[in-house]
mmCIF file of C-alpha atoms in Angstrom:
data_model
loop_
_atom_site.group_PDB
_atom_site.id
_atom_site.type_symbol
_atom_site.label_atom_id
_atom_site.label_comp_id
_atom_site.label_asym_id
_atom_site.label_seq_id
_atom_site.Cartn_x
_atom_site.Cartn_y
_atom_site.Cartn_z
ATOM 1 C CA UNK N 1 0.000 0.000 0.000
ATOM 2 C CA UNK N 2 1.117 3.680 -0.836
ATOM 3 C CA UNK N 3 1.344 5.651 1.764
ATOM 4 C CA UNK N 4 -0.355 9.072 1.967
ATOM 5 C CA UNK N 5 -1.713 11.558 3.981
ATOM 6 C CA UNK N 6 -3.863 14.761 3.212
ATOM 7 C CA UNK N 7 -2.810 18.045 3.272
ATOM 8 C CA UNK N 8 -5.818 21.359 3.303
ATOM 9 C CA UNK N 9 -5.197 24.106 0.694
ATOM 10 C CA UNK N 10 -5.633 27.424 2.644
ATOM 11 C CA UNK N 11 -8.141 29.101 1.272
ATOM 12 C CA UNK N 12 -9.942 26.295 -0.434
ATOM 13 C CA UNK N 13 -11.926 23.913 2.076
ATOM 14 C CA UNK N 14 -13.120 21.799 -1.481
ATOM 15 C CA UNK N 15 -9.326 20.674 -2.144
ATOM 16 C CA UNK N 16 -7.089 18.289 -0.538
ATOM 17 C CA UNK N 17 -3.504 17.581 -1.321
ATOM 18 C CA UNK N 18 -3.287 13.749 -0.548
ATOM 19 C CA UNK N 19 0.922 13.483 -0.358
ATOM 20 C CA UNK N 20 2.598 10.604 -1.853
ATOM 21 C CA UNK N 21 6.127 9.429 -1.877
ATOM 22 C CA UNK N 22 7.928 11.158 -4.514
ATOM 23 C CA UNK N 23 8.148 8.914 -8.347
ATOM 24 C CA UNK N 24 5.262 7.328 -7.211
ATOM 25 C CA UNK N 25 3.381 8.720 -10.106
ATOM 26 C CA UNK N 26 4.516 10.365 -13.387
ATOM 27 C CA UNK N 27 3.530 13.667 -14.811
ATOM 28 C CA UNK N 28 1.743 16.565 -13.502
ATOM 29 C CA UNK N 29 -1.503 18.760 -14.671
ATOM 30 C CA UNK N 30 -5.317 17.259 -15.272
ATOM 31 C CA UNK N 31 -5.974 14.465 -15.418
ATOM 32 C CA UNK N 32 -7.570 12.927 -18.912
ATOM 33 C CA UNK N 33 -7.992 9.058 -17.458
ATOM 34 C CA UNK N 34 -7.769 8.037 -13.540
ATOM 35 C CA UNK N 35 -7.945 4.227 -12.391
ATOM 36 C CA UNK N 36 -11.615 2.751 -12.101
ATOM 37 C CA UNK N 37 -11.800 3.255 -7.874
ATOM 38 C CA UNK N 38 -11.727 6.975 -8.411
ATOM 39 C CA UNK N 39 -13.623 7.367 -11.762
ATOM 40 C CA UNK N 40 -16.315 6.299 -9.817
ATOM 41 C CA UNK N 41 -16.076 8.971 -7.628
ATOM 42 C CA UNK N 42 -15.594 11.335 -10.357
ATOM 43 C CA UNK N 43 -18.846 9.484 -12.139
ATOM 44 C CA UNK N 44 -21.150 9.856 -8.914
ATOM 45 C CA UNK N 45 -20.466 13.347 -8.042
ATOM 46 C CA UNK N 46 -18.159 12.868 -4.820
ATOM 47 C CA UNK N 47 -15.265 14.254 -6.652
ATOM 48 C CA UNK N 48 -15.556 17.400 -9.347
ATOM 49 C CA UNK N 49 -11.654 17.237 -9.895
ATOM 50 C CA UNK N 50 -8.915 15.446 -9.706
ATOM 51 C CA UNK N 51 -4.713 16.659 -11.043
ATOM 52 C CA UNK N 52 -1.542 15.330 -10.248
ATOM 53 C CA UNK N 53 1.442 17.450 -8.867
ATOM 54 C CA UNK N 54 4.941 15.806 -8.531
ATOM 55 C CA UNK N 55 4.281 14.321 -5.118
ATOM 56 C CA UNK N 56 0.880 15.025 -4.579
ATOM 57 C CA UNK N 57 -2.705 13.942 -6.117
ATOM 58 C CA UNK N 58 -5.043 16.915 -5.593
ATOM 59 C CA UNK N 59 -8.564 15.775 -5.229
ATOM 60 C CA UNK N 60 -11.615 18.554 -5.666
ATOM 61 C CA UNK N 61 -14.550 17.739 -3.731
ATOM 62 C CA UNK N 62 -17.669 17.868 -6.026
ATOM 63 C CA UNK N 63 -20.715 20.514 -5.155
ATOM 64 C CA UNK N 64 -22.481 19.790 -1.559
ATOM 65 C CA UNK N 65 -19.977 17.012 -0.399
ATOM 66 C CA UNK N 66 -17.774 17.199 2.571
ATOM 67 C CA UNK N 67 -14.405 16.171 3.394
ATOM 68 C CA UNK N 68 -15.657 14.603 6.630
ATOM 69 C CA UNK N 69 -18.512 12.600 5.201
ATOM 70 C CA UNK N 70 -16.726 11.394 1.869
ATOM 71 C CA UNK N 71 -12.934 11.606 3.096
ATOM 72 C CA UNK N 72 -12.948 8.396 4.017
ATOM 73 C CA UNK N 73 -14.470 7.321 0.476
ATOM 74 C CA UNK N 74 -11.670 9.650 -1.093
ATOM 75 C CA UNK N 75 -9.170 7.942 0.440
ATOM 76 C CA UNK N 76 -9.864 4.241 0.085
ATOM 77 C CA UNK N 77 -10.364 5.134 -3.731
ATOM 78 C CA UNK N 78 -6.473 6.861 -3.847
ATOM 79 C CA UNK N 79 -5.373 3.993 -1.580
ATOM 80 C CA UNK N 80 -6.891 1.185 -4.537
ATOM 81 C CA UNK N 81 -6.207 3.642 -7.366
ATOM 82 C CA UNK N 82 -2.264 3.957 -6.873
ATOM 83 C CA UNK N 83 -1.674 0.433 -7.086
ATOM 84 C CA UNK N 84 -2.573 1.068 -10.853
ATOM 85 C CA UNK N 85 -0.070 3.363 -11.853
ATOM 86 C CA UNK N 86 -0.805 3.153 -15.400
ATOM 87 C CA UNK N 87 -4.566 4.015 -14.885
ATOM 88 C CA UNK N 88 -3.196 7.623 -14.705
ATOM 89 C CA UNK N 89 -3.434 9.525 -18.195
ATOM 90 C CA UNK N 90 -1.953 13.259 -17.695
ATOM 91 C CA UNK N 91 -3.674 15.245 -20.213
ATOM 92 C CA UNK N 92 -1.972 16.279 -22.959
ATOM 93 C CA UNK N 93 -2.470 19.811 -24.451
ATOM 94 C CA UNK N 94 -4.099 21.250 -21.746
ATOM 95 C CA UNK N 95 -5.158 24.916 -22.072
ATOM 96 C CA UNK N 96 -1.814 27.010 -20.280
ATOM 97 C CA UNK N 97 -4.630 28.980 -18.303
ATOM 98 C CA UNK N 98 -5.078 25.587 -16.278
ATOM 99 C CA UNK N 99 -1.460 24.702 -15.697
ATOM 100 C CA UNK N 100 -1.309 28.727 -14.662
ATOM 101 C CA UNK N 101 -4.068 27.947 -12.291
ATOM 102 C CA UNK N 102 -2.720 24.837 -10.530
ATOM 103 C CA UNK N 103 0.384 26.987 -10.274
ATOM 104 C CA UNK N 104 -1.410 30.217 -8.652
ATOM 105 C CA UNK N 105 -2.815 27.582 -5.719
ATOM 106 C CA UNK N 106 0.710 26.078 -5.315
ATOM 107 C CA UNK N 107 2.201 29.559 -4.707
ATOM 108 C CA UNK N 108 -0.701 30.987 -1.995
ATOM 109 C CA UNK N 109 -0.247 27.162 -0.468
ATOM 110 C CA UNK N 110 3.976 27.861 -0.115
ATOM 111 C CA UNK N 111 3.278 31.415 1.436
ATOM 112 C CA UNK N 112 0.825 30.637 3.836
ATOM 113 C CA UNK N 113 3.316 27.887 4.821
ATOM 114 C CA UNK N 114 6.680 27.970 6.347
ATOM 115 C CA UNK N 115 8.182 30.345 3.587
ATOM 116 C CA UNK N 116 5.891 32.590 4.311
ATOM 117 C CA UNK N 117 6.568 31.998 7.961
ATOM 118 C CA UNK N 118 9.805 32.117 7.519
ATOM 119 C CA UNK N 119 9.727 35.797 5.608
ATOM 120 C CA UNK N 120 7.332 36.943 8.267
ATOM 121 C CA UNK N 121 9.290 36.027 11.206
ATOM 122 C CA UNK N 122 12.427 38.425 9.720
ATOM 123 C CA UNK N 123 9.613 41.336 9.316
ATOM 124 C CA UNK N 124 8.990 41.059 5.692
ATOM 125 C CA UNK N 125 6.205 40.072 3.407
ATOM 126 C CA UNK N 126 5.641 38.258 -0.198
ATOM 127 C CA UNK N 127 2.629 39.311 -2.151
ATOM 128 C CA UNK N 128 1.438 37.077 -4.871
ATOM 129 C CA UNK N 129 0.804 39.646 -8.074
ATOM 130 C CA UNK N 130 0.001 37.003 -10.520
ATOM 131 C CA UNK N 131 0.906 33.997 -12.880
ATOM 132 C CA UNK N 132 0.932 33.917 -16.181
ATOM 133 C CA UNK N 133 2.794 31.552 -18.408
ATOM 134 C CA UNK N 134 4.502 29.732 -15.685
ATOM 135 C CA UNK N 135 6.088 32.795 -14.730
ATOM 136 C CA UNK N 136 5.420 33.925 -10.980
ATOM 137 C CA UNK N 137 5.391 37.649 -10.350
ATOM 138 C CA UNK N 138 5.406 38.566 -6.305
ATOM 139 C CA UNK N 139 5.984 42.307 -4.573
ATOM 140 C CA UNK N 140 7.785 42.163 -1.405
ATOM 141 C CA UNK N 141 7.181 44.253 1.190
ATOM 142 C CA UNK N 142 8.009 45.290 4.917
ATOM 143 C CA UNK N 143 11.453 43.755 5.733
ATOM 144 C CA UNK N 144 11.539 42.673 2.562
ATOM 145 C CA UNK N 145 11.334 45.618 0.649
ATOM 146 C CA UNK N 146 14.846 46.466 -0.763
ATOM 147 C CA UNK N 147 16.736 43.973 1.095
ATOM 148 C CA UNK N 148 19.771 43.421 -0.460
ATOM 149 C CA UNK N 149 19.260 39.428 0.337
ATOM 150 C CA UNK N 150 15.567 39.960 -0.204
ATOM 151 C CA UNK N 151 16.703 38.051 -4.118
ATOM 152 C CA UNK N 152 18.245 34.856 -2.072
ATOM 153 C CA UNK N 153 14.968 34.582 0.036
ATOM 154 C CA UNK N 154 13.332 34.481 -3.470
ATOM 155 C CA UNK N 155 15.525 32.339 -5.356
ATOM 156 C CA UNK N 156 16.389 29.496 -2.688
ATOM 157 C CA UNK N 157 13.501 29.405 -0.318
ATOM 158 C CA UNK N 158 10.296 30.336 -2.236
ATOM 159 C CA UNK N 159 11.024 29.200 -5.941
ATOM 160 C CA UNK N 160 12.798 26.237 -4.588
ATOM 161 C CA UNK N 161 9.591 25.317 -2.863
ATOM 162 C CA UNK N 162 7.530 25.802 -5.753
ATOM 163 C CA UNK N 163 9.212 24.313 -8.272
ATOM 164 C CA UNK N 164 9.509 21.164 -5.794
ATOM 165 C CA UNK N 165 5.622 21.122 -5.693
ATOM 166 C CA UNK N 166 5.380 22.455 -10.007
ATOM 167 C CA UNK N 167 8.704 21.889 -11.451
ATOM 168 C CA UNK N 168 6.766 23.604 -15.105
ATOM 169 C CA UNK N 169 7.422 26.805 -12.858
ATOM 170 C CA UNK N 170 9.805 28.757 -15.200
ATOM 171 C CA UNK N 171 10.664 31.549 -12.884
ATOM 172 C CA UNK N 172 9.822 33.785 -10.105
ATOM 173 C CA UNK N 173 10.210 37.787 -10.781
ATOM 174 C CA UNK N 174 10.462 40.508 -8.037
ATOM 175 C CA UNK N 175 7.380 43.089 -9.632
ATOM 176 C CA UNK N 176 9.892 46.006 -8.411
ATOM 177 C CA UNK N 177 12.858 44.448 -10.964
ATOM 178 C CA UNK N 178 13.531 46.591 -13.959
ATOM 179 C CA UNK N 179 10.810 45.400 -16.262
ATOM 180 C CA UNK N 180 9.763 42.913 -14.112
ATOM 181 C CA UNK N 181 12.697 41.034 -14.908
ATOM 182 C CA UNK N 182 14.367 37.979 -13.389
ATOM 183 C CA UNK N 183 15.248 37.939 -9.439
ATOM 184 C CA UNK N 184 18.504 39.496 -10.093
ATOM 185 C CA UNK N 185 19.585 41.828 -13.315
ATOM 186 C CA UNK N 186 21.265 39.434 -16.044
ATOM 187 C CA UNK N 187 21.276 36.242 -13.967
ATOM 188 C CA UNK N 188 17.587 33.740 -14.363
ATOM 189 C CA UNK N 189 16.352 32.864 -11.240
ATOM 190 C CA UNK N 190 16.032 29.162 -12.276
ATOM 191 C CA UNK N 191 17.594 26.780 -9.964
ATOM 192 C CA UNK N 192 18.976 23.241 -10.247
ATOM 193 C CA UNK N 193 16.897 20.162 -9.361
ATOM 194 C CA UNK N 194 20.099 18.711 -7.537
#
C-alpha cells in the first residue's frame, strides 16, 4: 500500500492535497484518465476534480460534499487507485490557463506555509501579483522591501519550494525588478533540481 496523507489548501476547504512518496506517479496537470476506484467517484459526483502534482494527487470535492462525510471514500479510492499506476493519463495539451491555475494555488499554499513563515518572522512580506505563463510575479514588502538578500529569500527558499511542488514553474520575478525582470539583473532565477 502507498502511503499518503492529506494536506488542506488554505483558502480552499473543497481541495485536498493527498501526499505521496515522490516517483510514485509520473507527470503533472489534469488528469484525462484516472484508475476505475476513483472514476467512480468522479462518475457519482463525490469528486468534481482530480490533477496530479509531482508528489501530490489533488482531489476537488464535487458541489455539496464534505471532506468529513466522503474523506474516508476519497481515500480508500487513492489507496486502490495507486496500485494502478498506469490508470493515470496526464492530459496532454491542456489549455496554459489551467497549468497557470494549478500553479497560482501552489504559490498561496507555499506562502501561507513555512516560507511565508519564515519571511514573516524576519519582518517582511511576499505578495502574490500574478501567474501567467509559468512565470510567478510577487511584490515584497516590509522587511523585505529592498533587502539586499531579499533576491536569495526568493531564489532558494520560495522558488525552490515551488518548483519542488510544479517543477513547469519557469521563474519567479520581483514586480519592483527593472521590467519585471528575473530575481537578479542578467542572472535567471532558475535553480537546479540537484
Amino acid at each position: 500500500m502507498v502511503p499518503l496523507h492529506p494536506q488542506p489548501t488554505a483558502g480552499r476547504p473543497d481541495l485536498l492535497r493527498w501526499i505521496v512518496p515522490a516517483g510514485t506517479l509520473t507527470g503533472t496537470g489534469p488528469l484525462a484518465r484516472v484508475p476505475a476506484a476513483l472514476a467512480a467517484l468522479l462518475t457519482d459526483g463525490t469528486l468534481a476534480g482530480v490533477r496530479l502534482e509531482a508528489a501530490a494527487v489533488v482531489t476537488r470535492l464535487g458541489p455539496g460534499r464534505t471532506w468529513a462525510e466522503d474523506g474516508p471514500r476519497v481515500r480508500t479510492a487513492l489507496h486502490t487507485a495507486l496500485e494502478d499506476p498506469a490508470g493515470w493519463i496526464v492530459e496532454t495539451g491542456a489549455d496554459p490557463r489551467d497549468e497557470d491555475a494549478v500553479l497560482y494555488g501552489v504559490v498561496v499554499d507555499v506562502l501561507a506555509g513555512q516560507t511565508g513563515d519564515f519571511v514573516r518572522s524576519h519582518g517582511g512580506g511576499i505578495d502574490l501579483v500574478g501567474v501567467r505563463d509559468g512565470v510567478v510575479t510577487v511584490s515584497l514588502r516590509g522587511a523585505c522591501h529592498g533587502c539586499p538578500a531579499s533576491w536569495l529569500t526568493l531564489q532558494q527558499r520560495l522558488e525552490r519550494r515551488i518548483r519542488q511542488r510544479h517543477p513547469a514553474l519557469r521563474e519567479v520575478r520581483d514586480s519592483a525588478a527593472p521590467s519585471g525582470g528575473p530575481l537578479r539583473a542578467g542572472r535567471s532565477s532558475r535553480t537546479r533540481n540537484g
